[in-house]
Structure formats: structure tokens, C-alpha cells
């Protein structure tokens, strides 16, 4: 799934999510795009942890176009792998943010 997320009609993030077919083959499109985690839980999957890596990079031409910035503009990238409680990976997401339009808040225990 590929999408651009907006706030006040301004592009904030370009996102590509990959999900193995075995997890979504019986789902409706809206269940995947709107309420994916909730849908998984309703089908008996137990959501576990996710791991994220955040790093800086320069926007390539395609990303710059979607985010409405110049090619080579500094952006923040995030990769995330989400797992079920049994350790099975079920989602891989790569997101690219315009840094001056987005703020990350992290809290650790």
C-alpha cells in the first residue's frame, strides 16, 4: 500500500506498507486501509511489538514530488516492522517525512 498523508492539505509523509498476503487475503480494502490492526485482532491475531529505525536522508525525485519539496531536500525516514505476539512479522512500513512539517515524540520506560 502506497499513500501520502496530509494535514490541512499539506503533504507530511509518503508511506509504503508491505503486508504478507496470508494476513489480508480475506479482508476488504477498507479493513486494511482504515482499521488494519483492529481487523487483525478481530480475526484472532494478537498484536505484539514493533521496531522502528529513524534516520535522515535526502529526498529522491519521486518522494520530493509527492511531498512537494525540492529533490535533495533533507527528510526524515522511518522503517517499522510490526510483529504478532508469537514473533511473526506481519507488516513492514517505510515512511518519509518532511522534517519541518512533522514532530516525533518518543517515550521510553
Coordinates of N, CA and C in Angstrom, one line a residue:
X1 N 0.8 -1.2 0.0 CA 0.0 0.0 0.0 C 0.9 1.2 0.0
X2 N 0.6 2.1 -0.9 CA 1.4 3.3 -1.0 C 0.5 4.5 -0.9
X3 N 0.9 5.5 0.0 CA 0.0 6.7 0.2 C 0.8 7.9 0.7
X4 N 0.2 9.0 0.5 CA 0.7 10.3 1.1 C -0.3 10.7 2.1
X5 N 0.2 11.0 3.3 CA -0.7 11.5 4.4 C -0.6 13.1 4.4
X6 N -1.7 13.7 4.7 CA -1.8 15.2 4.6 C -2.3 15.7 6.0
X7 N -2.0 17.0 6.3 CA -2.6 17.7 7.3 C -2.9 19.1 6.8
X8 N -4.1 19.5 6.9 CA -4.5 20.8 6.3 C -4.1 20.9 4.8
X9 N -4.3 19.8 4.1 CA -4.0 19.7 2.7 C -2.5 19.9 2.3
X10 N -1.6 19.8 3.3 CA -0.2 19.9 3.1 C 0.4 18.5 3.3
X11 N 1.2 17.9 2.3 CA 1.7 16.6 2.5 C 2.8 16.5 3.6
X12 N 2.6 15.5 4.5 CA 3.5 15.4 5.6 C 4.4 14.1 5.4
X13 N 3.8 13.1 4.9 CA 4.6 11.8 4.9 C 4.2 11.0 3.6
X14 N 5.2 10.4 3.0 CA 5.0 9.4 1.9 C 5.3 8.1 2.6
X15 N 4.3 7.1 2.4 CA 4.4 5.9 3.2 C 4.2 4.7 2.2
X16 N 5.0 3.7 2.4 CA 4.8 2.4 1.7 C 4.7 1.3 2.7
X17 N 3.6 0.6 2.8 CA 3.4 -0.5 3.7 C 3.3 -1.9 2.9
X18 N 4.1 -2.9 3.4 CA 4.0 -4.2 2.8 C 3.5 -5.2 3.8
X19 N 2.5 -5.9 3.4 CA 1.9 -6.9 4.3 C 1.8 -8.2 3.6
X20 N 2.3 -9.3 4.2 CA 2.2 -10.6 3.5 C 0.7 -11.0 3.2
X21 N 0.5 -11.5 2.0 CA -0.9 -11.8 1.6 C -1.7 -12.7 2.5
X22 N -1.0 -13.6 3.2 CA -1.7 -14.5 4.1 C -2.5 -13.8 5.2
X23 N -2.1 -12.6 5.5 CA -2.7 -11.9 6.6 C -3.9 -11.1 6.1
X24 N -4.0 -10.8 4.8 CA -5.0 -9.9 4.3 C -5.9 -10.5 3.2
X25 N -5.7 -11.7 2.8 CA -6.4 -12.2 1.6 C -7.9 -12.2 1.8
X26 N -8.4 -12.3 3.0 CA -9.9 -12.4 3.2 C -10.4 -11.0 3.7
X27 N -9.6 -10.0 3.7 CA -10.1 -8.7 4.2 C -10.6 -7.8 3.1
X28 N -11.5 -6.9 3.4 CA -12.0 -5.9 2.4 C -10.9 -4.8 2.4
X29 N -10.9 -4.1 1.3 CA -9.9 -3.0 1.2 C -10.0 -2.0 2.3
X30 N -11.2 -1.6 2.7 CA -11.4 -0.6 3.8 C -10.9 -1.1 5.1
X31 N -10.9 -2.5 5.3 CA -10.4 -3.0 6.6 C -8.9 -2.9 6.7
X32 N -8.2 -2.9 5.5 CA -6.8 -2.8 5.5 C -6.3 -1.3 5.6
X33 N -7.0 -0.5 4.9 CA -6.6 0.9 4.8 C -7.1 1.8 5.9
X34 N -8.1 1.4 6.6 CA -8.6 2.2 7.7 C -8.4 1.7 9.1
X35 N -8.6 0.4 9.3 CA -8.6 -0.2 10.6 C -7.8 -1.5 10.6
X36 N -6.6 -1.5 10.1 CA -5.9 -2.8 9.8 C -5.6 -3.5 11.1
X37 N -5.0 -2.9 12.1 CA -4.7 -3.5 13.4 C -6.0 -4.1 14.1
X38 N -7.0 -3.3 14.1 CA -8.3 -3.7 14.7 C -8.9 -4.9 13.9
X39 N -8.8 -4.9 12.6 CA -9.3 -6.0 11.8 C -8.5 -7.3 12.1
X40 N -7.1 -7.2 12.2 CA -6.3 -8.3 12.6 C -6.8 -8.9 13.9
X41 N -7.0 -8.0 14.9 CA -7.4 -8.5 16.3 C -8.7 -9.2 16.2
X42 N -9.7 -8.6 15.4 CA -11.0 -9.2 15.3 C -10.9 -10.6 14.6
X43 N -9.9 -10.9 13.9 CA -9.7 -12.2 13.3 C -8.8 -13.1 14.1
X44 N -8.6 -12.7 15.3 CA -7.8 -13.6 16.3 C -6.3 -13.4 16.3
X45 N -5.8 -12.5 15.6 CA -4.3 -12.2 15.7 C -4.0 -11.4 16.9
X46 N -3.0 -11.7 17.6 CA -2.6 -10.9 18.8 C -1.3 -10.1 18.4
X47 N -1.6 -8.8 18.5 CA -0.5 -7.8 18.1 C 0.6 -7.8 19.2
X48 N 1.8 -7.8 18.8 CA 2.9 -7.8 19.7 C 3.6 -6.4 19.6
X49 N 4.9 -6.5 19.4 CA 5.7 -5.2 19.4 C 6.0 -4.8 18.0
X50 N 6.6 -3.6 17.9 CA 7.1 -3.1 16.6 C 8.5 -2.5 16.9
X51 N 9.3 -2.6 15.9 CA 10.7 -2.0 15.9 C 10.7 -0.9 14.9
X52 N 11.3 0.3 15.3 CA 11.4 1.4 14.4 C 12.8 1.9 14.4
X53 N 13.2 2.3 13.2 CA 14.5 3.0 13.0 C 14.2 4.3 12.3
X54 N 14.8 5.4 12.8 CA 14.6 6.7 12.2 C 15.9 7.2 11.8
X55 N 16.0 7.8 10.6 CA 17.3 8.3 10.1 C 17.0 9.5 9.1
X56 N 18.0 10.2 8.9 CA 17.9 11.4 7.9 C 18.4 10.9 6.5
X57 N 17.8 11.5 5.5 CA 18.2 11.2 4.1 C 17.8 12.4 3.3
X58 N 18.2 12.3 2.0 CA 17.8 13.4 1.0 C 16.7 12.8 0.1
X59 N 15.7 13.7 -0.1 CA 14.6 13.2 -0.9 C 15.0 13.0 -2.4
X60 N 14.6 11.8 -2.8 CA 14.8 11.4 -4.3 C 13.7 12.1 -5.0
X61 N 13.8 12.1 -6.3 CA 12.8 12.8 -7.2 C 11.4 12.4 -6.9
X62 N 11.1 11.2 -6.9 CA 9.7 10.7 -6.7 C 9.2 11.2 -5.4
X63 N 9.9 11.0 -4.3 CA 9.5 11.4 -3.0 C 9.3 12.9 -2.9
X64 N 10.3 13.7 -3.5 CA 10.2 15.1 -3.5 C 8.9 15.6 -4.2
X65 N 8.5 14.9 -5.2 CA 7.3 15.2 -6.0 C 6.1 15.0 -5.0
X66 N 6.0 13.9 -4.4 CA 4.8 13.6 -3.5 C 4.8 14.5 -2.3
X67 N 5.9 14.9 -1.8 CA 5.9 15.7 -0.6 C 6.0 17.2 -0.9
X68 N 6.0 17.5 -2.2 CA 6.1 18.9 -2.6 C 7.3 19.7 -2.0
X69 N 8.4 19.1 -2.2 CA 9.7 19.7 -1.8 C 10.7 19.5 -3.0
X70 N 11.8 20.2 -2.9 CA 12.8 20.0 -3.9 C 13.6 18.7 -3.8
X71 N 14.0 18.1 -4.9 CA 14.8 16.9 -4.9 C 16.1 17.3 -4.1
X72 N 16.5 16.4 -3.2 CA 17.6 16.6 -2.4 C 17.3 17.3 -1.1
X73 N 16.0 17.6 -0.9 CA 15.6 18.3 0.4 C 15.8 17.3 1.5
X74 N 16.3 17.7 2.7 CA 16.5 16.9 3.8 C 15.2 16.4 4.4
X75 N 15.0 15.1 4.5 CA 13.8 14.5 5.1 C 14.2 13.5 6.2
X76 N 13.2 13.1 7.0 CA 13.4 12.0 7.9 C 12.7 10.8 7.4
X77 N 13.4 9.7 7.5 CA 12.8 8.4 7.1 C 12.7 7.5 8.3
X78 N 11.6 6.7 8.3 CA 11.4 5.7 9.4 C 11.0 4.4 8.8
X79 N 11.7 3.3 9.3 CA 11.3 2.0 8.9 C 10.7 1.3 10.1
X80 N 9.6 0.6 9.9 CA 9.0 -0.1 11.1 C 8.6 -1.5 10.7
X81 N 8.9 -2.4 11.5 CA 8.5 -3.8 11.4 C 7.6 -4.1 12.6
X82 N 6.4 -4.6 12.3 CA 5.4 -4.9 13.3 C 5.3 -6.4 13.4
X83 N 5.2 -6.9 14.6 CA 5.2 -8.4 14.9 C 3.9 -8.8 15.7
X84 N 3.5 -10.0 15.5 CA 2.5 -10.6 16.3 C 3.2 -11.1 17.6
X85 N 2.4 -11.4 18.6 CA 2.9 -11.8 19.9 C 3.8 -13.1 19.8
X86 N 3.6 -13.9 18.8 CA 4.4 -15.1 18.6 C 5.7 -14.8 17.8
X87 N 6.0 -13.5 17.5 CA 7.2 -13.1 16.8 C 7.1 -13.1 15.3
X88 N 6.0 -13.4 14.7 CA 5.8 -13.4 13.3 C 5.7 -11.9 12.8
X89 N 6.5 -11.5 11.9 CA 6.4 -10.2 11.3 C 5.2 -10.2 10.4
X90 N 4.4 -9.1 10.5 CA 3.2 -9.0 9.7 C 3.1 -7.7 8.9
X91 N 3.9 -6.8 9.2 CA 3.9 -5.5 8.4 C 5.3 -4.9 8.4
X92 N 5.6 -4.4 7.2 CA 6.8 -3.6 7.1 C 6.4 -2.3 6.4
X93 N 6.8 -1.2 7.1 CA 6.4 0.2 6.6 C 7.7 1.0 6.5
X94 N 7.8 1.7 5.4 CA 8.8 2.7 5.2 C 8.1 4.1 5.0
X95 N 8.4 5.0 5.8 CA 7.8 6.3 5.8 C 8.9 7.4 5.6
X96 N 8.5 8.4 4.9 CA 9.5 9.5 4.6 C 8.7 10.8 4.9
X97 N 9.3 11.6 5.9 CA 8.6 12.8 6.4 C 9.4 14.0 6.1
X98 N 8.6 15.1 5.8 CA 9.2 16.4 5.7 C 9.5 16.9 7.2
X99 N 10.7 17.0 7.6 CA 11.1 17.2 9.0 C 10.5 18.5 9.6
X100 N 10.4 19.6 8.8 CA 9.9 20.8 9.4 C 8.4 20.8 9.4
X101 N 7.7 19.8 8.9 CA 6.3 19.7 9.0 C 5.8 18.6 10.0
X102 N 6.7 17.9 10.6 CA 6.4 16.8 11.5 C 7.3 16.7 12.7
X103 N 6.7 16.3 13.8 CA 7.5 16.1 15.0 C 7.3 14.7 15.6
X104 N 8.4 14.1 16.0 CA 8.3 12.8 16.6 C 8.3 13.0 18.1
X105 N 7.5 12.2 18.8 CA 7.5 12.2 20.3 C 7.7 10.8 20.7
X106 N 8.8 10.5 21.4 CA 9.1 9.2 21.9 C 9.1 9.1 23.4
X107 N 8.6 8.1 24.0 CA 8.6 7.9 25.4 C 9.1 6.5 25.7
X108 N 10.1 6.4 26.5 CA 10.6 5.0 26.9 C 10.4 4.8 28.4
X109 N 10.2 3.5 28.7 CA 10.1 3.1 30.1 C 11.4 2.6 30.6

